[in-house]
Amino acid sequence: MSLDQAVWLLLITAIVLANVPWILSNRIFVFIKVPNKSFMINLLEWLLYFILTGILAYLLENKSMGHVQAQGWEFYTVTFFMFVIFAFPGFIYRYNLKNFLNSKKV
């Protein structure tokens, strides 16, 4: 896998995983069906997807470049807030748009 392909795969995966907890309001980790999820469970699931994306990034960097560059705290802070930005559409859908659309149906 080339470096360009690895970057695109990582970006698409990060965007999808950042939005999954907010869009699937009746499932935990895509497979476990629950009647309703609280905000804290959504946040915990989102955080675990962030860690999973970091592991995928580590593996992709190791495979495509042969080594993993050491990073400081700044790198992890920036990637965390990028994941927050990626999750924004799903969060807005779950807590604002979905309620607005349901209120217009009544």
mmCIF file of N, CA and C in Angstrom:
data_model
loop_
_atom_site.group_PDB
_atom_site.id
_atom_site.type_symbol
_atom_site.label_atom_id
_atom_site.label_comp_id
_atom_site.label_asym_id
_atom_site.label_seq_id
_atom_site.Cartn_x
_atom_site.Cartn_y
_atom_site.Cartn_z
ATOM 1 N N MET A 1 0.849 -1.169 0.000
ATOM 2 C CA MET A 1 0.000 0.000 0.000
ATOM 3 C C MET A 1 0.894 1.232 0.000
ATOM 4 N N SER A 2 0.572 2.156 -0.881
ATOM 5 C CA SER A 2 1.358 3.379 -0.948
ATOM 6 C C SER A 2 0.964 4.327 0.185
ATOM 7 N N LEU A 3 1.789 5.331 0.385
ATOM 8 C CA LEU A 3 1.527 6.298 1.452
ATOM 9 C C LEU A 3 0.254 7.094 1.182
ATOM 10 N N ASP A 4 0.005 7.459 -0.079
ATOM 11 C CA ASP A 4 -1.215 8.200 -0.428
ATOM 12 C C ASP A 4 -2.466 7.381 -0.132
ATOM 13 N N GLN A 5 -2.438 6.113 -0.486
ATOM 14 C CA GLN A 5 -3.580 5.251 -0.211
ATOM 15 C C GLN A 5 -3.805 5.100 1.288
ATOM 16 N N ALA A 6 -2.730 4.981 2.049
ATOM 17 C CA ALA A 6 -2.842 4.847 3.502
ATOM 18 C C ALA A 6 -3.460 6.095 4.126
ATOM 19 N N VAL A 7 -3.066 7.258 3.634
ATOM 20 C CA VAL A 7 -3.609 8.514 4.168
ATOM 21 C C VAL A 7 -5.100 8.619 3.877
ATOM 22 N N TRP A 8 -5.504 8.321 2.650
ATOM 23 C CA TRP A 8 -6.922 8.394 2.303
ATOM 24 C C TRP A 8 -7.746 7.369 3.073
ATOM 25 N N LEU A 9 -7.211 6.158 3.225
ATOM 26 C CA LEU A 9 -7.908 5.140 4.009
ATOM 27 C C LEU A 9 -8.081 5.596 5.449
ATOM 28 N N LEU A 10 -7.054 6.179 6.015
ATOM 29 C CA LEU A 10 -7.129 6.651 7.398
ATOM 30 C C LEU A 10 -8.124 7.799 7.552
ATOM 31 N N LEU A 11 -8.128 8.752 6.632
ATOM 32 C CA LEU A 11 -9.066 9.873 6.715
ATOM 33 C C LEU A 11 -10.518 9.419 6.602
ATOM 34 N N ILE A 12 -10.790 8.553 5.646
ATOM 35 C CA ILE A 12 -12.165 8.065 5.468
ATOM 36 C C ILE A 12 -12.603 7.257 6.679
ATOM 37 N N THR A 13 -11.717 6.400 7.179
ATOM 38 C CA THR A 13 -12.041 5.616 8.370
ATOM 39 C C THR A 13 -12.286 6.512 9.576
ATOM 40 N N ALA A 14 -11.466 7.541 9.747
ATOM 41 C CA ALA A 14 -11.635 8.454 10.884
ATOM 42 C C ALA A 14 -12.962 9.201 10.799
ATOM 43 N N ILE A 15 -13.326 9.663 9.623
ATOM 44 C CA ILE A 15 -14.593 10.396 9.472
ATOM 45 C C ILE A 15 -15.781 9.483 9.759
ATOM 46 N N VAL A 16 -15.736 8.267 9.254
ATOM 47 C CA VAL A 16 -16.844 7.328 9.483
ATOM 48 C C VAL A 16 -16.925 6.948 10.961
ATOM 49 N N LEU A 17 -15.800 6.566 11.555
ATOM 50 C CA LEU A 17 -15.819 6.146 12.966
ATOM 51 C C LEU A 17 -16.158 7.283 13.914
ATOM 52 N N ALA A 18 -15.820 8.508 13.562
ATOM 53 C CA ALA A 18 -16.163 9.637 14.430
ATOM 54 C C ALA A 18 -17.665 9.890 14.459
ATOM 55 N N ASN A 19 -18.378 9.514 13.401
ATOM 56 C CA ASN A 19 -19.807 9.785 13.327
ATOM 57 C C ASN A 19 -20.692 8.607 13.714
ATOM 58 N N VAL A 20 -20.147 7.400 13.737
ATOM 59 C CA VAL A 20 -20.962 6.212 14.021
ATOM 60 C C VAL A 20 -21.683 6.279 15.368
ATOM 61 N N PRO A 21 -21.038 6.653 16.482
ATOM 62 C CA PRO A 21 -21.770 6.659 17.753
ATOM 63 C C PRO A 21 -22.942 7.627 17.780
ATOM 64 N N TRP A 22 -22.843 8.707 17.052
ATOM 65 C CA TRP A 22 -23.893 9.724 17.096
ATOM 66 C C TRP A 22 -25.033 9.379 16.151
ATOM 67 N N ILE A 23 -24.746 8.759 15.025
ATOM 68 C CA ILE A 23 -25.792 8.459 14.043
ATOM 69 C C ILE A 23 -26.593 7.229 14.443
ATOM 70 N N LEU A 24 -25.920 6.195 14.941
ATOM 71 C CA LEU A 24 -26.620 4.977 15.360
ATOM 72 C C LEU A 24 -27.051 5.121 16.812
ATOM 73 N N SER A 25 -28.220 5.676 17.015
ATOM 74 C CA SER A 25 -28.659 5.993 18.376
ATOM 75 C C SER A 25 -29.204 4.782 19.125
ATOM 76 N N ASN A 26 -29.396 3.648 18.457
ATOM 77 C CA ASN A 26 -29.919 2.474 19.151
ATOM 78 C C ASN A 26 -28.955 1.281 19.088
ATOM 79 N N ARG A 27 -27.685 1.530 18.770
ATOM 80 C CA ARG A 27 -26.693 0.458 18.717
ATOM 81 C C ARG A 27 -25.388 0.914 19.372
ATOM 82 N N ILE A 28 -24.766 -0.025 20.076
ATOM 83 C CA ILE A 28 -23.454 0.215 20.668
ATOM 84 C C ILE A 28 -22.448 -0.612 19.879
ATOM 85 N N PHE A 29 -21.387 0.007 19.427
ATOM 86 C CA PHE A 29 -20.354 -0.628 18.613
ATOM 87 C C PHE A 29 -20.946 -1.330 17.388
ATOM 88 N N VAL A 30 -21.947 -0.769 16.811
ATOM 89 C CA VAL A 30 -22.625 -1.171 15.583
ATOM 90 C C VAL A 30 -23.397 -2.482 15.734
ATOM 91 N N PHE A 31 -22.992 -3.373 16.626
ATOM 92 C CA PHE A 31 -23.598 -4.698 16.697
ATOM 93 C C PHE A 31 -24.573 -4.891 17.853
ATOM 94 N N ILE A 32 -24.363 -4.250 18.977
ATOM 95 C CA ILE A 32 -25.179 -4.468 20.176
ATOM 96 C C ILE A 32 -26.375 -3.529 20.147
ATOM 97 N N LYS A 33 -27.576 -4.112 20.073
ATOM 98 C CA LYS A 33 -28.790 -3.302 20.008
ATOM 99 C C LYS A 33 -29.262 -2.954 21.418
ATOM 100 N N VAL A 34 -29.553 -1.673 21.641
ATOM 101 C CA VAL A 34 -30.070 -1.179 22.915
ATOM 102 C C VAL A 34 -31.273 -0.286 22.625
ATOM 103 N N PRO A 35 -32.186 -0.134 23.594
ATOM 104 C CA PRO A 35 -33.352 0.730 23.337
ATOM 105 C C PRO A 35 -32.990 2.203 23.161
ATOM 106 N N ASN A 36 -32.050 2.693 23.968
ATOM 107 C CA ASN A 36 -31.646 4.097 23.877
ATOM 108 C C ASN A 36 -30.274 4.253 24.520
ATOM 109 N N LYS A 37 -29.439 5.096 23.932
ATOM 110 C CA LYS A 37 -28.098 5.337 24.474
ATOM 111 C C LYS A 37 -28.054 6.713 25.115
ATOM 112 N N SER A 38 -27.349 6.786 26.225
ATOM 113 C CA SER A 38 -27.165 8.085 26.872
ATOM 114 C C SER A 38 -25.987 8.813 26.225
ATOM 115 N N PHE A 39 -25.855 10.075 26.563
ATOM 116 C CA PHE A 39 -24.762 10.881 26.031
ATOM 117 C C PHE A 39 -23.420 10.324 26.467
ATOM 118 N N MET A 40 -23.314 9.855 27.704
ATOM 119 C CA MET A 40 -22.046 9.332 28.210
ATOM 120 C C MET A 40 -21.634 8.055 27.476
ATOM 121 N N ILE A 41 -22.577 7.202 27.148
ATOM 122 C CA ILE A 41 -22.250 5.996 26.386
ATOM 123 C C ILE A 41 -21.811 6.376 24.981
ATOM 124 N N ASN A 42 -22.478 7.353 24.369
ATOM 125 C CA ASN A 42 -22.036 7.848 23.062
ATOM 126 C C ASN A 42 -20.612 8.389 23.136
ATOM 127 N N LEU A 43 -20.318 9.142 24.165
ATOM 128 C CA LEU A 43 -18.993 9.733 24.319
ATOM 129 C C LEU A 43 -17.924 8.663 24.548
ATOM 130 N N LEU A 44 -18.237 7.670 25.367
ATOM 131 C CA LEU A 44 -17.299 6.580 25.613
ATOM 132 C C LEU A 44 -17.049 5.777 24.334
ATOM 133 N N GLU A 45 -18.103 5.491 23.595
ATOM 134 C CA GLU A 45 -17.960 4.779 22.328
ATOM 135 C C GLU A 45 -17.129 5.597 21.339
ATOM 136 N N TRP A 46 -17.373 6.892 21.288
ATOM 137 C CA TRP A 46 -16.609 7.782 20.410
ATOM 138 C C TRP A 46 -15.129 7.785 20.788
ATOM 139 N N LEU A 47 -14.839 7.823 22.085
ATOM 140 C CA LEU A 47 -13.454 7.814 22.551
ATOM 141 C C LEU A 47 -12.759 6.499 22.192
ATOM 142 N N LEU A 48 -13.460 5.394 22.311
ATOM 143 C CA LEU A 48 -12.874 4.110 21.928
ATOM 144 C C LEU A 48 -12.635 4.034 20.424
ATOM 145 N N TYR A 49 -13.501 4.647 19.628
ATOM 146 C CA TYR A 49 -13.263 4.708 18.190
ATOM 147 C C TYR A 49 -12.058 5.596 17.872
ATOM 148 N N PHE A 50 -11.843 6.636 18.670
ATOM 149 C CA PHE A 50 -10.660 7.473 18.500
ATOM 150 C C PHE A 50 -9.391 6.656 18.747
ATOM 151 N N ILE A 51 -9.386 5.853 19.795
ATOM 152 C CA ILE A 51 -8.239 5.001 20.104
ATOM 153 C C ILE A 51 -8.041 3.963 19.004
ATOM 154 N N LEU A 52 -9.121 3.388 18.512
ATOM 155 C CA LEU A 52 -9.037 2.418 17.416
ATOM 156 C C LEU A 52 -8.470 3.060 16.151
ATOM 157 N N THR A 53 -8.859 4.289 15.871
ATOM 158 C CA THR A 53 -8.312 5.013 14.714
ATOM 159 C C THR A 53 -6.823 5.280 14.907
ATOM 160 N N GLY A 54 -6.398 5.591 16.116
ATOM 161 C CA GLY A 54 -4.981 5.780 16.397
ATOM 162 C C GLY A 54 -4.179 4.512 16.191
ATOM 163 N N ILE A 55 -4.732 3.378 16.594
ATOM 164 C CA ILE A 55 -4.056 2.095 16.372
ATOM 165 C C ILE A 55 -3.946 1.808 14.883
ATOM 166 N N LEU A 56 -5.017 2.080 14.139
ATOM 167 C CA LEU A 56 -4.982 1.890 12.687
ATOM 168 C C LEU A 56 -3.933 2.805 12.050
ATOM 169 N N ALA A 57 -3.846 4.049 12.516
ATOM 170 C CA ALA A 57 -2.847 4.983 11.986
ATOM 171 C C ALA A 57 -1.437 4.480 12.268
ATOM 172 N N TYR A 58 -1.214 3.961 13.451
ATOM 173 C CA TYR A 58 0.090 3.410 13.805
ATOM 174 C C TYR A 58 0.456 2.254 12.877
ATOM 175 N N LEU A 59 -0.491 1.336 12.673
ATOM 176 C CA LEU A 59 -0.237 0.177 11.811
ATOM 177 C C LEU A 59 -0.012 0.582 10.357
ATOM 178 N N LEU A 60 -0.798 1.535 9.870
ATOM 179 C CA LEU A 60 -0.621 1.990 8.490
ATOM 180 C C LEU A 60 0.723 2.689 8.289
ATOM 181 N N GLU A 61 1.125 3.495 9.258
ATOM 182 C CA GLU A 61 2.416 4.174 9.146
ATOM 183 C C GLU A 61 3.562 3.170 9.179
ATOM 184 N N ASN A 62 3.449 2.184 10.031
ATOM 185 C CA ASN A 62 4.484 1.168 10.114
ATOM 186 C C ASN A 62 4.572 0.354 8.820
ATOM 187 N N LYS A 63 3.414 0.038 8.222
ATOM 188 C CA LYS A 63 3.401 -0.756 7.003
ATOM 189 C C LYS A 63 3.871 0.042 5.797
ATOM 190 N N SER A 64 3.441 1.292 5.670
ATOM 191 C CA SER A 64 3.760 2.059 4.470
ATOM 192 C C SER A 64 5.153 2.692 4.518
ATOM 193 N N MET A 65 5.660 3.035 5.712
ATOM 194 C CA MET A 65 6.966 3.698 5.807
ATOM 195 C C MET A 65 8.052 2.806 6.398
ATOM 196 N N GLY A 66 7.667 1.733 7.061
ATOM 197 C CA GLY A 66 8.649 0.839 7.651
ATOM 198 C C GLY A 66 9.035 1.175 9.076
ATOM 199 N N HIS A 67 8.670 2.352 9.552
ATOM 200 C CA HIS A 67 8.921 2.755 10.928
ATOM 201 C C HIS A 67 7.865 3.767 11.347
ATOM 202 N N VAL A 68 7.768 3.999 12.638
ATOM 203 C CA VAL A 68 6.801 4.957 13.174
ATOM 204 C C VAL A 68 7.564 6.095 13.825
ATOM 205 N N GLN A 69 7.258 7.308 13.394
ATOM 206 C CA GLN A 69 7.905 8.507 13.921
ATOM 207 C C GLN A 69 7.398 8.791 15.336
ATOM 208 N N ALA A 70 8.294 9.094 16.244
ATOM 209 C CA ALA A 70 7.902 9.452 17.611
ATOM 210 C C ALA A 70 7.190 10.802 17.587
ATOM 211 N N GLN A 71 6.124 10.935 18.394
ATOM 212 C CA GLN A 71 5.326 12.160 18.429
ATOM 213 C C GLN A 71 5.255 12.694 19.846
ATOM 214 N N GLY A 72 5.089 13.999 19.950
ATOM 215 C CA GLY A 72 4.915 14.656 21.245
ATOM 216 C C GLY A 72 3.441 14.869 21.553
ATOM 217 N N TRP A 73 3.176 15.530 22.666
ATOM 218 C CA TRP A 73 1.801 15.739 23.106
ATOM 219 C C TRP A 73 1.020 16.614 22.127
ATOM 220 N N GLU A 74 1.708 17.497 21.405
ATOM 221 C CA GLU A 74 1.027 18.386 20.460
ATOM 222 C C GLU A 74 0.333 17.594 19.356
ATOM 223 N N PHE A 75 1.008 16.560 18.869
ATOM 224 C CA PHE A 75 0.438 15.714 17.821
ATOM 225 C C PHE A 75 -0.864 15.070 18.289
ATOM 226 N N TYR A 76 -0.851 14.518 19.490
ATOM 227 C CA TYR A 76 -2.035 13.831 20.002
ATOM 228 C C TYR A 76 -3.169 14.814 20.291
ATOM 229 N N THR A 77 -2.846 16.007 20.714
ATOM 230 C CA THR A 77 -3.871 17.031 20.933
ATOM 231 C C THR A 77 -4.531 17.431 19.617
ATOM 232 N N VAL A 78 -3.717 17.638 18.593
ATOM 233 C CA VAL A 78 -4.260 18.021 17.287
ATOM 234 C C VAL A 78 -5.109 16.899 16.705
ATOM 235 N N THR A 79 -4.661 15.653 16.803
ATOM 236 C CA THR A 79 -5.466 14.549 16.260
ATOM 237 C C THR A 79 -6.766 14.373 17.038
ATOM 238 N N PHE A 80 -6.733 14.606 18.349
ATOM 239 C CA PHE A 80 -7.964 14.519 19.134
ATOM 240 C C PHE A 80 -8.982 15.556 18.664
ATOM 241 N N PHE A 81 -8.531 16.795 18.481
ATOM 242 C CA PHE A 81 -9.462 17.834 18.066
ATOM 243 C C PHE A 81 -9.887 17.684 16.606
ATOM 244 N N MET A 82 -9.049 17.077 15.776
ATOM 245 C CA MET A 82 -9.493 16.745 14.415
ATOM 246 C C MET A 82 -10.611 15.717 14.470
ATOM 247 N N PHE A 83 -10.499 14.738 15.366
ATOM 248 C CA PHE A 83 -11.548 13.737 15.523
ATOM 249 C C PHE A 83 -12.832 14.385 16.034
ATOM 250 N N VAL A 84 -12.700 15.385 16.901
ATOM 251 C CA VAL A 84 -13.874 16.145 17.374
ATOM 252 C C VAL A 84 -14.541 16.843 16.188
ATOM 253 N N ILE A 85 -13.759 17.453 15.331
ATOM 254 C CA ILE A 85 -14.312 18.145 14.163
ATOM 255 C C ILE A 85 -14.961 17.158 13.205
ATOM 256 N N PHE A 86 -14.343 15.991 13.011
ATOM 257 C CA PHE A 86 -14.929 14.968 12.146
ATOM 258 C C PHE A 86 -16.280 14.502 12.693
ATOM 259 N N ALA A 87 -16.455 14.491 14.010
ATOM 260 C CA ALA A 87 -17.691 14.013 14.626
ATOM 261 C C ALA A 87 -18.806 15.052 14.629
ATOM 262 N N PHE A 88 -18.513 16.274 14.261
ATOM 263 C CA PHE A 88 -19.495 17.352 14.328
ATOM 264 C C PHE A 88 -20.775 17.074 13.530
ATOM 265 N N PRO A 89 -20.714 16.595 12.282
ATOM 266 C CA PRO A 89 -21.970 16.338 11.550
ATOM 267 C C PRO A 89 -22.865 15.304 12.230
ATOM 268 N N GLY A 90 -22.279 14.226 12.727
ATOM 269 C CA GLY A 90 -23.073 13.206 13.408
ATOM 270 C C GLY A 90 -23.669 13.713 14.705
ATOM 271 N N PHE A 91 -22.908 14.510 15.450
ATOM 272 C CA PHE A 91 -23.394 15.084 16.701
ATOM 273 C C PHE A 91 -24.568 16.025 16.445
ATOM 274 N N ILE A 92 -24.442 16.885 15.444
ATOM 275 C CA ILE A 92 -25.525 17.804 15.098
ATOM 276 C C ILE A 92 -26.761 17.034 14.650
ATOM 277 N N TYR A 93 -26.550 15.981 13.870
ATOM 278 C CA TYR A 93 -27.688 15.162 13.440
ATOM 279 C C TYR A 93 -28.389 14.550 14.647
ATOM 280 N N ARG A 94 -27.644 13.989 15.575
ATOM 281 C CA ARG A 94 -28.221 13.262 16.714
ATOM 282 C C ARG A 94 -28.970 14.185 17.671
ATOM 283 N N TYR A 95 -28.394 15.324 18.000
ATOM 284 C CA TYR A 95 -28.968 16.154 19.060
ATOM 285 C C TYR A 95 -29.728 17.382 18.571
ATOM 286 N N ASN A 96 -29.567 17.770 17.323
ATOM 287 C CA ASN A 96 -30.287 18.940 16.841
ATOM 288 C C ASN A 96 -31.209 18.604 15.669
ATOM 289 N N LEU A 97 -30.655 18.105 14.607
ATOM 290 C CA LEU A 97 -31.412 17.900 13.382
ATOM 291 C C LEU A 97 -32.475 16.818 13.528
ATOM 292 N N LYS A 98 -32.154 15.724 14.196
ATOM 293 C CA LYS A 98 -33.113 14.633 14.370
ATOM 294 C C LYS A 98 -34.333 15.108 15.161
ATOM 295 N N ASN A 99 -34.124 15.852 16.234
ATOM 296 C CA ASN A 99 -35.237 16.383 17.024
ATOM 297 C C ASN A 99 -36.048 17.394 16.216
ATOM 298 N N PHE A 100 -35.366 18.219 15.435
ATOM 299 C CA PHE A 100 -36.056 19.202 14.602
ATOM 300 C C PHE A 100 -36.909 18.504 13.549
ATOM 301 N N LEU A 101 -36.384 17.488 12.896
ATOM 302 C CA LEU A 101 -37.139 16.768 11.866
ATOM 303 C C LEU A 101 -38.317 16.028 12.464
ATOM 304 N N ASN A 102 -38.139 15.446 13.662
ATOM 305 C CA ASN A 102 -39.249 14.749 14.321
ATOM 306 C C ASN A 102 -40.351 15.715 14.764
ATOM 307 N N SER A 103 -39.987 16.928 15.147
ATOM 308 C CA SER A 103 -40.993 17.893 15.571
ATOM 309 C C SER A 103 -41.801 18.408 14.371
ATOM 310 N N LYS A 104 -41.227 18.406 13.197
ATOM 311 C CA LYS A 104 -41.946 18.860 12.005
ATOM 312 C C LYS A 104 -42.922 17.816 11.497
ATOM 313 N N LYS A 105 -42.722 16.536 11.846
ATOM 314 C CA LYS A 105 -43.636 15.472 11.413
ATOM 315 C C LYS A 105 -44.948 15.502 12.163
ATOM 316 N N VAL A 106 -44.939 15.967 13.393
ATOM 317 C CA VAL A 106 -46.131 15.960 14.241
ATOM 318 C C VAL A 106 -47.085 17.033 13.862
#
